[in-house]
Short mmCIF file of C-alpha atoms and ligand atoms in Angstrom, two decimals:
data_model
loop_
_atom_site.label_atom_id
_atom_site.label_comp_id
_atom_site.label_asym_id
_atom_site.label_seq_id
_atom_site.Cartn_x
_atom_site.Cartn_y
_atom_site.Cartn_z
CA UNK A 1 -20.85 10.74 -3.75
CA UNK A 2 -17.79 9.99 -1.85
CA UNK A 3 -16.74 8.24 -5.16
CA UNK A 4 -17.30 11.56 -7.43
CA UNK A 5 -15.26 14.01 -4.98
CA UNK A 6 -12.40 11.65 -4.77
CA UNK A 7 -12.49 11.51 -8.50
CA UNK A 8 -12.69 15.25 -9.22
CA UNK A 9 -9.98 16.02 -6.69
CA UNK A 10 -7.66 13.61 -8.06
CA UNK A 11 -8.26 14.21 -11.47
CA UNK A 12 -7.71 18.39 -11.03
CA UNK A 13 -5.01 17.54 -8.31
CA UNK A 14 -2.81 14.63 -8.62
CA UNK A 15 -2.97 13.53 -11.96
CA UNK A 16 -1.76 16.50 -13.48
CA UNK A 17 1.43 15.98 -11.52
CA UNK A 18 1.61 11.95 -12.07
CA UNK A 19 4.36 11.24 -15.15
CA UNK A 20 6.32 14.04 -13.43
CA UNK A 21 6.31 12.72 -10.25
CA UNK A 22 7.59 8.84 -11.86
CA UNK A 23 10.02 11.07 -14.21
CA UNK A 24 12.33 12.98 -11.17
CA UNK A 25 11.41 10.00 -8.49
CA UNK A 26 10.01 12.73 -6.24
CA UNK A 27 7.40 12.39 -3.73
CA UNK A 28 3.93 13.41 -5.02
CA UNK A 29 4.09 16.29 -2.29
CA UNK A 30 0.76 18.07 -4.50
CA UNK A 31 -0.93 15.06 -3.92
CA UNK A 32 0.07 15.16 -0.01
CA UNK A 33 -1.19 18.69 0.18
CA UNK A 34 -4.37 17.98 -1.46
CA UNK A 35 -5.12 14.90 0.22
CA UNK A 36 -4.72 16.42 3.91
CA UNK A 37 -6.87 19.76 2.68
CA UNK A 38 -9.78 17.86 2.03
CA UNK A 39 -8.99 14.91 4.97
CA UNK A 40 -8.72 12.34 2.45
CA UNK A 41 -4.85 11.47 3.95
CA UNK A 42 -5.77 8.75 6.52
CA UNK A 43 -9.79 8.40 6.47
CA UNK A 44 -9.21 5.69 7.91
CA UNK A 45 -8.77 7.39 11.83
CA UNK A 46 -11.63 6.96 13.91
CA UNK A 47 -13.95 9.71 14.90
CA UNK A 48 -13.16 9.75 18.30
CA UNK A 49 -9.25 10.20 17.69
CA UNK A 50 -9.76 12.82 15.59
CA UNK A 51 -10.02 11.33 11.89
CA UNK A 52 -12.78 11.04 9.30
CA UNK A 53 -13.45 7.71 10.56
CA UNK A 54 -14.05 6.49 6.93
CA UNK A 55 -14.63 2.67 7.36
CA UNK A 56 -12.82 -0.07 5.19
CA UNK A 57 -15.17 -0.21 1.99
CA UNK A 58 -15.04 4.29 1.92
CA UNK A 59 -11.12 3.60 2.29
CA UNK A 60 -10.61 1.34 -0.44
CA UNK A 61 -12.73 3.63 -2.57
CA UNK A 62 -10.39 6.76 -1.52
CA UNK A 63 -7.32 4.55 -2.67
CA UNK A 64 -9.20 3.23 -5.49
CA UNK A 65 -9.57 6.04 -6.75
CA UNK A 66 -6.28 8.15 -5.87
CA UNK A 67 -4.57 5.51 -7.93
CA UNK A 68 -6.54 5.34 -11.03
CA UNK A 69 -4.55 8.22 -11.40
CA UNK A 70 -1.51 7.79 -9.53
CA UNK A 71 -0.41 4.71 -8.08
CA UNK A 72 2.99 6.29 -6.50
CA UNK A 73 0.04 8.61 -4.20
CA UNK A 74 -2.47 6.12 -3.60
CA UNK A 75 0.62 4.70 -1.19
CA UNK A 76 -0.45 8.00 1.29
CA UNK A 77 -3.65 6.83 2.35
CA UNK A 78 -2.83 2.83 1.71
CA UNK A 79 0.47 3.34 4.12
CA UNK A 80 -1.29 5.97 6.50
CA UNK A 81 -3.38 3.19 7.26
CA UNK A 82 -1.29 0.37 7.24
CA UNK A 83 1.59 2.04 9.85
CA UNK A 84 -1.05 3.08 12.37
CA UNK A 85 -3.44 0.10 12.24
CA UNK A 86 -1.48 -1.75 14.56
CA UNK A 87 -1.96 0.90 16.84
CA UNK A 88 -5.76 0.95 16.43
CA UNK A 89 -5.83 -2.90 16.44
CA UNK A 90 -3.40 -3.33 19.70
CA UNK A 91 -2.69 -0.36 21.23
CA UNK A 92 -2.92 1.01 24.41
CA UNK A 93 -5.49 4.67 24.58
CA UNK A 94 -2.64 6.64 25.45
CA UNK A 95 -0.90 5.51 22.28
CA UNK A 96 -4.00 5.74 20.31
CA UNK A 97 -4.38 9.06 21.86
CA UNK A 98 -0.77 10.62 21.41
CA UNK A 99 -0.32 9.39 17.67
CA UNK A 100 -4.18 8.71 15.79
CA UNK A 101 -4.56 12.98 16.54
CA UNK A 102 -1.43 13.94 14.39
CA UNK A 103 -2.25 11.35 12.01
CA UNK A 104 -5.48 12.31 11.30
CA UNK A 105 -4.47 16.36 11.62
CA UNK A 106 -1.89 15.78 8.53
CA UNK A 107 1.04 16.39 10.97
CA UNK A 108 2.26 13.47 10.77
CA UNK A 109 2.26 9.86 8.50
CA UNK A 110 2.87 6.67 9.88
CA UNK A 111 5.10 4.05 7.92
CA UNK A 112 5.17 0.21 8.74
CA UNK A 113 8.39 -1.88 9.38
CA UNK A 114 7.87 -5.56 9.03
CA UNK A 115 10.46 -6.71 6.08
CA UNK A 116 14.76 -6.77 6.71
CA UNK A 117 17.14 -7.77 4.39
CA UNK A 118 17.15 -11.22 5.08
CA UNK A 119 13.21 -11.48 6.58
CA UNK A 120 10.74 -11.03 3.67
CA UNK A 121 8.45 -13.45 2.96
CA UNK A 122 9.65 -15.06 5.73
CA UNK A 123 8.88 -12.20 7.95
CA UNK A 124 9.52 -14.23 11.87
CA UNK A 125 12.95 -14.70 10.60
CA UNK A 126 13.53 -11.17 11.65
CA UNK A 127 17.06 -10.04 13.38
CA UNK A 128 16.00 -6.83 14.68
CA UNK A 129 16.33 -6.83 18.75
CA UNK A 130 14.80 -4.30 21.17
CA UNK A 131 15.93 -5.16 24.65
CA UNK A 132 14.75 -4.07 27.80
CA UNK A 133 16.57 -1.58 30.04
CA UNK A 134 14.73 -0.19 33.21
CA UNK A 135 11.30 1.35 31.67
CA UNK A 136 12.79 1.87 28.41
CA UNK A 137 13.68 -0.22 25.12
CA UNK A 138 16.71 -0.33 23.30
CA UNK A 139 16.19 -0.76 19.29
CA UNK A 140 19.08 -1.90 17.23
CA UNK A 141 18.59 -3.40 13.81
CA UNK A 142 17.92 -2.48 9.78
CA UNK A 143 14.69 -2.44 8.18
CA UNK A 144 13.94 -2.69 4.66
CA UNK A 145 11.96 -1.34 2.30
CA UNK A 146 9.94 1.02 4.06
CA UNK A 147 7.60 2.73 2.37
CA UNK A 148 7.42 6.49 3.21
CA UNK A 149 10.23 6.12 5.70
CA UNK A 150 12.03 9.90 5.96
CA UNK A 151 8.64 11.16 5.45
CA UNK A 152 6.54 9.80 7.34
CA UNK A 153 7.00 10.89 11.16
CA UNK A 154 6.24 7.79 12.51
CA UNK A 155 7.38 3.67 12.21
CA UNK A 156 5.50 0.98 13.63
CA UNK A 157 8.40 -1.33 13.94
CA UNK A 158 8.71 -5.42 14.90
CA UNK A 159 11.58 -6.76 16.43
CA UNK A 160 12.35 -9.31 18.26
CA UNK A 161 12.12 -9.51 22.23
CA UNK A 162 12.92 -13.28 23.12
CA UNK A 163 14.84 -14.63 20.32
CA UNK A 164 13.82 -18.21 21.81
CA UNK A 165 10.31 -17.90 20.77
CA UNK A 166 10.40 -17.27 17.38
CA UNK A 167 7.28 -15.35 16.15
CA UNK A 168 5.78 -15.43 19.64
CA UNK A 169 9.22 -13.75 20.77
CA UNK A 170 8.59 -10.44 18.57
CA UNK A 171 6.90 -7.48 19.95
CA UNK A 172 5.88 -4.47 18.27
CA UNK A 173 6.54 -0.66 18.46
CA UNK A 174 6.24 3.14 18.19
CA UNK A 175 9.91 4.91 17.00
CA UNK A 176 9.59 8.34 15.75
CA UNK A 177 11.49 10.12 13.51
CA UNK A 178 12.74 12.46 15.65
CA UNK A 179 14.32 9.42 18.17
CA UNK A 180 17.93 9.20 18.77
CA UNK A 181 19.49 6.75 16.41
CA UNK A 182 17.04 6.81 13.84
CA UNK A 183 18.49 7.15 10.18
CA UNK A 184 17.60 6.57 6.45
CA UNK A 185 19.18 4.91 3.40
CA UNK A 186 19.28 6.17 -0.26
CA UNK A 187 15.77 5.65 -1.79
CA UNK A 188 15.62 2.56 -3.64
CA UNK A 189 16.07 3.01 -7.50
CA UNK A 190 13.08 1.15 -8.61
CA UNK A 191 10.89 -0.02 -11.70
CA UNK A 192 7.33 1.53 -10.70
CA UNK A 193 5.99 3.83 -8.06
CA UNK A 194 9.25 5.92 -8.15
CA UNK A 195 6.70 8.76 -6.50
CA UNK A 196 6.93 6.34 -3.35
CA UNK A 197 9.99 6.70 -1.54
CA UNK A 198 11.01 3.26 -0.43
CA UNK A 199 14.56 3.59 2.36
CA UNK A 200 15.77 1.37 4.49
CA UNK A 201 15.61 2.16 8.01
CA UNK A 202 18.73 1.87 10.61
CA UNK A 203 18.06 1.79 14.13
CA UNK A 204 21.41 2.17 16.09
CA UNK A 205 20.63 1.93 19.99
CA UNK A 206 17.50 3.89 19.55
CA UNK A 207 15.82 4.54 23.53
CA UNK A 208 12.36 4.32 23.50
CA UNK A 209 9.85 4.41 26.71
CA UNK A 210 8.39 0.94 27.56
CA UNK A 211 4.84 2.58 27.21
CA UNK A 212 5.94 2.49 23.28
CA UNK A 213 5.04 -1.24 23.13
CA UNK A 214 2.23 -1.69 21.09
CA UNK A 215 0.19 -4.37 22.92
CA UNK A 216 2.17 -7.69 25.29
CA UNK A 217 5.25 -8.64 24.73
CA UNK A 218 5.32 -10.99 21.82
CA UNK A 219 2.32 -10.25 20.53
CA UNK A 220 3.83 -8.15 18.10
CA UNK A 221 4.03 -10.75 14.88
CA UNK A 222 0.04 -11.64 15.81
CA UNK A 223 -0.30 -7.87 15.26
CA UNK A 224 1.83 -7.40 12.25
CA UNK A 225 -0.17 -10.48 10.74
CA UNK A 226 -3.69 -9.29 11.69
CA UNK A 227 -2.97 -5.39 10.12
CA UNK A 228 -2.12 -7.37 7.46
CA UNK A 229 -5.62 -9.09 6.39
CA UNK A 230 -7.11 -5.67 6.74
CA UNK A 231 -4.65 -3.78 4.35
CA UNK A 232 -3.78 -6.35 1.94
CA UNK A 233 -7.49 -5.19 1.18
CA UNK A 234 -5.87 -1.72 0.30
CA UNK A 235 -3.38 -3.12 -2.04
CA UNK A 236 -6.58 -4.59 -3.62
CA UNK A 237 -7.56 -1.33 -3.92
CA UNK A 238 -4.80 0.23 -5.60
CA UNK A 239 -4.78 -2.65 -7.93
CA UNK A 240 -8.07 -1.85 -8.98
CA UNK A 241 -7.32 1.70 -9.53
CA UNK A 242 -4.28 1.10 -12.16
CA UNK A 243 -5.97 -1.26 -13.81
CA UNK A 244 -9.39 1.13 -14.11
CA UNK A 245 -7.45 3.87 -14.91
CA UNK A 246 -5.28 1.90 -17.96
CA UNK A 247 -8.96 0.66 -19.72
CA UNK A 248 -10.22 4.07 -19.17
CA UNK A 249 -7.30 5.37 -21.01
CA UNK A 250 -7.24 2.71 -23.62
CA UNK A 251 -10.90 3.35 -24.55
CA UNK A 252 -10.50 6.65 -25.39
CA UNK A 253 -7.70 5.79 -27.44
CA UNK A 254 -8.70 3.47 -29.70
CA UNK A 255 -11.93 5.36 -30.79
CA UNK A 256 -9.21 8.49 -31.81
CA UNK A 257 -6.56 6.38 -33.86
CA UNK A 258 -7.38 5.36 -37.03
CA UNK A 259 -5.96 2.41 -39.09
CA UNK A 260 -7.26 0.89 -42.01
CA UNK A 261 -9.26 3.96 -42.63
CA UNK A 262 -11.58 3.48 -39.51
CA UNK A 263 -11.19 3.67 -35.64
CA UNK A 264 -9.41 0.87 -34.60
CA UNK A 265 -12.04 0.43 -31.47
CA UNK A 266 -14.21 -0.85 -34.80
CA UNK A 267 -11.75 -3.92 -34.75
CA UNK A 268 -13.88 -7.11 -33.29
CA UNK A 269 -10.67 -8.18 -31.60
CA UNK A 270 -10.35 -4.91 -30.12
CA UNK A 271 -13.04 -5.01 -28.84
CA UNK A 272 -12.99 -8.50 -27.15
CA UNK A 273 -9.93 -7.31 -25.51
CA UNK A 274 -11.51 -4.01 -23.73
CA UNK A 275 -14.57 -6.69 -22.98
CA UNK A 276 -11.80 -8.67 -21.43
CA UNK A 277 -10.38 -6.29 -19.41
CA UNK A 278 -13.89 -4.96 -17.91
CA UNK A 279 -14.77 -8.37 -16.77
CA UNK A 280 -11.53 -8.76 -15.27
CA UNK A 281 -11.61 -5.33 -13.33
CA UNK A 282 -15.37 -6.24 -12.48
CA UNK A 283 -14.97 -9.16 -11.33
CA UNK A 284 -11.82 -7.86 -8.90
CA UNK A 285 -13.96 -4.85 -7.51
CA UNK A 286 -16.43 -6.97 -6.23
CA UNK A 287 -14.03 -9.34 -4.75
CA UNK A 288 -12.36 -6.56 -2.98
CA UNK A 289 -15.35 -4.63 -2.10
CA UNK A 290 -16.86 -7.81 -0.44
CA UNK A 291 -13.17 -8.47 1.49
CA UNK A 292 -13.71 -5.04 2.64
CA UNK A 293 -16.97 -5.66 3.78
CA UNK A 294 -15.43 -8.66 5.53
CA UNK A 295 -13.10 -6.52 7.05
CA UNK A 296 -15.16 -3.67 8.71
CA UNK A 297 -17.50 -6.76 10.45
CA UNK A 298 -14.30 -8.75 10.99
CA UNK A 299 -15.42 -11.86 9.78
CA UNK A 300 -13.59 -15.08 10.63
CA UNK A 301 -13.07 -15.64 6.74
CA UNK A 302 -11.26 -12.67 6.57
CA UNK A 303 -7.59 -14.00 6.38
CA UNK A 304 -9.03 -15.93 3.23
CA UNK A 305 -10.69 -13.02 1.96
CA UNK A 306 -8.14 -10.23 2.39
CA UNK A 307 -5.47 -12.57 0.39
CA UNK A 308 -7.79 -13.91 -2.17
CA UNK A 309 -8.79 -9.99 -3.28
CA UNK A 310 -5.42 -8.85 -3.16
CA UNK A 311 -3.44 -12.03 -5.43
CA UNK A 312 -6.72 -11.58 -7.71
CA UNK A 313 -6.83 -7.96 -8.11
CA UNK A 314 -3.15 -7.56 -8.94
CA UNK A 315 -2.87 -10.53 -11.44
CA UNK A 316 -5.99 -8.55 -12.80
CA UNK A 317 -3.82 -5.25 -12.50
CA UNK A 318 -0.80 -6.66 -14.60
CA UNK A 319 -3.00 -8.27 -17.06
CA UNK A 320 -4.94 -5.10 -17.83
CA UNK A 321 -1.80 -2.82 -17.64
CA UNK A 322 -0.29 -4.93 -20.04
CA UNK A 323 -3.03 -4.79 -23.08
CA UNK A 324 -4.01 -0.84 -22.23
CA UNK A 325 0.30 -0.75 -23.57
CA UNK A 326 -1.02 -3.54 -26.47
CA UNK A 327 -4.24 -1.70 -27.40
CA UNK A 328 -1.54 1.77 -27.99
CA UNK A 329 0.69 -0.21 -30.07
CA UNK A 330 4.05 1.83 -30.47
CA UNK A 331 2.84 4.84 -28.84
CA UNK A 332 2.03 2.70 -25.17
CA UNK A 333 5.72 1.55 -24.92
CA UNK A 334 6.91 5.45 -24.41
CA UNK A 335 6.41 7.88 -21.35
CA UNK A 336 4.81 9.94 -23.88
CA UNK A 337 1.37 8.04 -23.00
CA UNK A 338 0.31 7.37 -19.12
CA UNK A 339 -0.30 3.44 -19.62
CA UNK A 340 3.54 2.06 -19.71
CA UNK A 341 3.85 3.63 -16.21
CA UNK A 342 0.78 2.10 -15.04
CA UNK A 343 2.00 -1.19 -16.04
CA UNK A 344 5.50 -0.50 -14.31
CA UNK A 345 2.86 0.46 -11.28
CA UNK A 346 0.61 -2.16 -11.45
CA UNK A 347 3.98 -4.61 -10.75
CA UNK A 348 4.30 -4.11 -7.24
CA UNK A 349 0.62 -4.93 -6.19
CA UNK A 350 1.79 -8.56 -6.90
CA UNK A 351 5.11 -8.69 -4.96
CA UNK A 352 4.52 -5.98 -1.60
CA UNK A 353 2.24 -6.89 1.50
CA UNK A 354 3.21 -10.58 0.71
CA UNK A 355 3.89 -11.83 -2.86
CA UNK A 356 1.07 -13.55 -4.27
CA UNK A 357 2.94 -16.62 -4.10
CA UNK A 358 2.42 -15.75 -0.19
CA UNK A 359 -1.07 -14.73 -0.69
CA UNK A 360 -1.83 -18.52 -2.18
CA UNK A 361 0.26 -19.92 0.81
CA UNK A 362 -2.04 -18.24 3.18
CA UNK A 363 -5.52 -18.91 1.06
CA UNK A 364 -4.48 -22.59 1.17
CA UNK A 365 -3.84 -22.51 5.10
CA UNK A 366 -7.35 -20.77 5.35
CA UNK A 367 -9.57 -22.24 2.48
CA UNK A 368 -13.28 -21.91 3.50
C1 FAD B 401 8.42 -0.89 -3.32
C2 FAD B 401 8.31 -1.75 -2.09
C3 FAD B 401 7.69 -1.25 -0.96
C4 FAD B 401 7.61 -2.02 0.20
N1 FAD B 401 7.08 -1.48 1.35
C5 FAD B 401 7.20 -2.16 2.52
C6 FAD B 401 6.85 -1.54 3.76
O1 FAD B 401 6.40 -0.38 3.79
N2 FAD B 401 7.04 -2.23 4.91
C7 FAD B 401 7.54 -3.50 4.91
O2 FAD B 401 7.68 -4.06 5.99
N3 FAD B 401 7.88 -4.13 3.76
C8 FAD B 401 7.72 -3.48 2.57
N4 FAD B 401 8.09 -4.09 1.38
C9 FAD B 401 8.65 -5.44 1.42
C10 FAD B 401 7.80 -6.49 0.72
O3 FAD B 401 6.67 -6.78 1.49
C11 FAD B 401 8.71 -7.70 0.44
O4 FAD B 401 9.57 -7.33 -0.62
C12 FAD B 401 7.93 -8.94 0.09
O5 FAD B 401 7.22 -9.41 1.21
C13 FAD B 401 8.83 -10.06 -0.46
O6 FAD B 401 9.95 -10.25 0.33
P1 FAD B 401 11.38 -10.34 -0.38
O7 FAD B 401 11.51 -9.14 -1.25
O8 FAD B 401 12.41 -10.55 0.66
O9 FAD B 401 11.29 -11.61 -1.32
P2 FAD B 401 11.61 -13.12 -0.92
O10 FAD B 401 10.89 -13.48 0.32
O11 FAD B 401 13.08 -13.32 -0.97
O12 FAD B 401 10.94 -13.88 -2.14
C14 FAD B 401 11.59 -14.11 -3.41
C15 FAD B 401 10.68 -14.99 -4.25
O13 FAD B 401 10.49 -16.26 -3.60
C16 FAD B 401 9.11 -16.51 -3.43
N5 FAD B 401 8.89 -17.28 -2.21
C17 FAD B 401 9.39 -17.03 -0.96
N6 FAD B 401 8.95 -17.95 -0.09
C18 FAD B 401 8.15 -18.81 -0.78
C19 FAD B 401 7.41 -19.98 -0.44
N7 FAD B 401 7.34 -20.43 0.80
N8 FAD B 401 6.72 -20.60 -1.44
C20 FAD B 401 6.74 -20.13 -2.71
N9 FAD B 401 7.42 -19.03 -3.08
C21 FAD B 401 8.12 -18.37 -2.14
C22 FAD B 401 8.45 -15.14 -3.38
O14 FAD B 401 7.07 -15.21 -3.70
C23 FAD B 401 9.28 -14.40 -4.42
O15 FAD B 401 8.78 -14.69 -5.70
C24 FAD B 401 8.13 -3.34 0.20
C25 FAD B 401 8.75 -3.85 -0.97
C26 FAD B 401 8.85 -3.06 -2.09
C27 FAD B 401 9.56 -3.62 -3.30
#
């Protein structure tokens, strides 16, 4: 059921916006709207603080689904989700209180600041500082590429508190928007998901209360780590979306066009191909749909889990992409047909959240 309502909304709401929302670069503002009308935004907010309290196997279904149509939107729920989960992992109930409510409302979306220039994959190498002054925190440092960030009212952001420590030396935050010192850089010009803004974010002695800290001090790279194995399940997700959403397309296709004076779906290796891609997508949904599984019990295999459906699904995603643009010949290399965009799309899935050269790195430091 939830499946079917997601579907219908995003097919009558979001879709019909999708190649012009990768065409001008703009946010997908119709798919904002019509996610928070029907509370499909962050489902992911418990009950008690106000959300839909959706748990991770209904949220990967939302996102799922959201970007079978549109990957660029899917990145609403997906980031939603992965900006405030360190808050529902770590934080204190007065922090859960003061920013789950907005969340879930629609007033507000949460964006997550982990990467910096020179910190990506290797994430603890962070330069960011926040040091302490009285009851407050001082922030000063630059983020990079934050998904969201301008939009989104709120920034879970790492940085470091005891440079001696390394990863046990970074702590996590709260910043808002609104904070002194809080600025954005040009949106990133970039290959796929150009509905997604992606800014860097400058924090220039930005004053925070102490009761901002989300969790100890220095537990903030345990934090950032552990949101991680939950919403790398997400990214799963919207891998499995694109890459439904490019066969779907492709099937219909290649029963309408007509070479050799029949439907070119009558082709054997045709055929094989779609059978190809099915098994593929199959075999990623139920990865991801156990990893979710995994992750609403929080099983101790879960690190394993999380990166195995995520590295999967994407290869899966680019793979699929790739032959929905084969199976249209000519006619899936343009932006006249939906599939060359989901391909562009599908790209990221494998590099964001951890590349999956990452993801292997951690499945080989976790193997069951
Ligand atoms: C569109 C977009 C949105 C993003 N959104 C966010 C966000 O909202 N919040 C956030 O914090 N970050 C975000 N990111 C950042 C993203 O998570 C990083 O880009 C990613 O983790 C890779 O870091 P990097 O780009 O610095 O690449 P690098 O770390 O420089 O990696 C370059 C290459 O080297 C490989 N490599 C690195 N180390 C190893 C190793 N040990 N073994 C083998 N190979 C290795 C990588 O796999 C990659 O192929 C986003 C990125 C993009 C492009």
């Amino acid at each position: 059921m939830l499946r079917d309502a997601i579907r219908s909304l995003a097919e009558a709401k979001i879709a019909p916006y999708a190649a012009a929302v990768d065409e001008e670069a703009r946010f997908p503002q119709e798919a904002l709207d019509a996610l928070v009308a029907n509370d499909l935004h962050a489902v992911h907010v418990p009950e008690e603080y106000g959300g839909a309290g959706a748990d991770a196997l209904a949220t990967v279904i939302v996102i799922e689904e959201v970007a079978r149509v549109c990957v660029s939107s899917s990145l609403i729920p997906a980031v939603n989700k992965l900006g405030s989960l360190p808050v529902i992992l770590s934080g204190s109930e007065e922090l859960k209180k003061k920013y789950l409510g907005p969340l879930a409302k629609g007033d507000g979306m949460f964006s997550y600041c982990l990467s910096e220039p020179d910190a990506g994959s290797d994430a603890a190498g962070m330069k960011t500082r926040a040091v302490r002054d009285g009851d407050h925190w001082v922030l000063n440092g630059v983020k990079r590429w934050i998904t969201n960030a301008g939009v989104s009212e709120y920034y879970t952001v790492m940085a470091v508190t005891d440079p001696t420590k390394r990863s046990k030396g970074i702590s996590a935050f709260v910043v808002e928007k609104s904070d002194e010192g809080v600025s954005f850089g040009a949106p990133e010009k970039k290959l796929g998901i150009k509905g997604s803004p992606t800014r860097e974010v400058y924090l220039d002695n930005v004053r925070i209360p102490a009761d901002r800290m989300i969790g100890e001090e220095g537990t903030g790279f345990a934090t950032a780590m552990k949101t991680l194995d939950h919403t790398r399940i997400t990214i799963a997700a919207q891998a499995l979306g694109v890459a439904q959403g490019a066969l779907d397309y492709a099937k219909g296709y290649v029963q309408e066009r007509k070479q050799f004076g029949k439907a070119i779906a009558d082709f054997q290796g045709i055929q094989f191909m779609l059978a190809d891609m099915a098994m593929k997508i199959e075999a990623a949904r139920q990865l991801t749909y156990a990893a979710a599984a995994k992750s609403e019990r929080g099983d101790k295999d879960l690190t394993f889990q999380g990166a195995a459906a995520k590295c999967f699904a994407s290869d899966v995603a680019m793979e699929v992409t790739t032959d929905a643009v084969q199976l249209l010949g000519g006619y899936g290399y343009t932006r006249d047909y939906p599939v060359e965009r989901m391909m562009r799309d599908a790209k990221i899935t494998q590099i964001y959240e951890g590349t999956n050269q990452v993801q292997r790195i951690v499945m080989a430091r976790n193997l069951p």
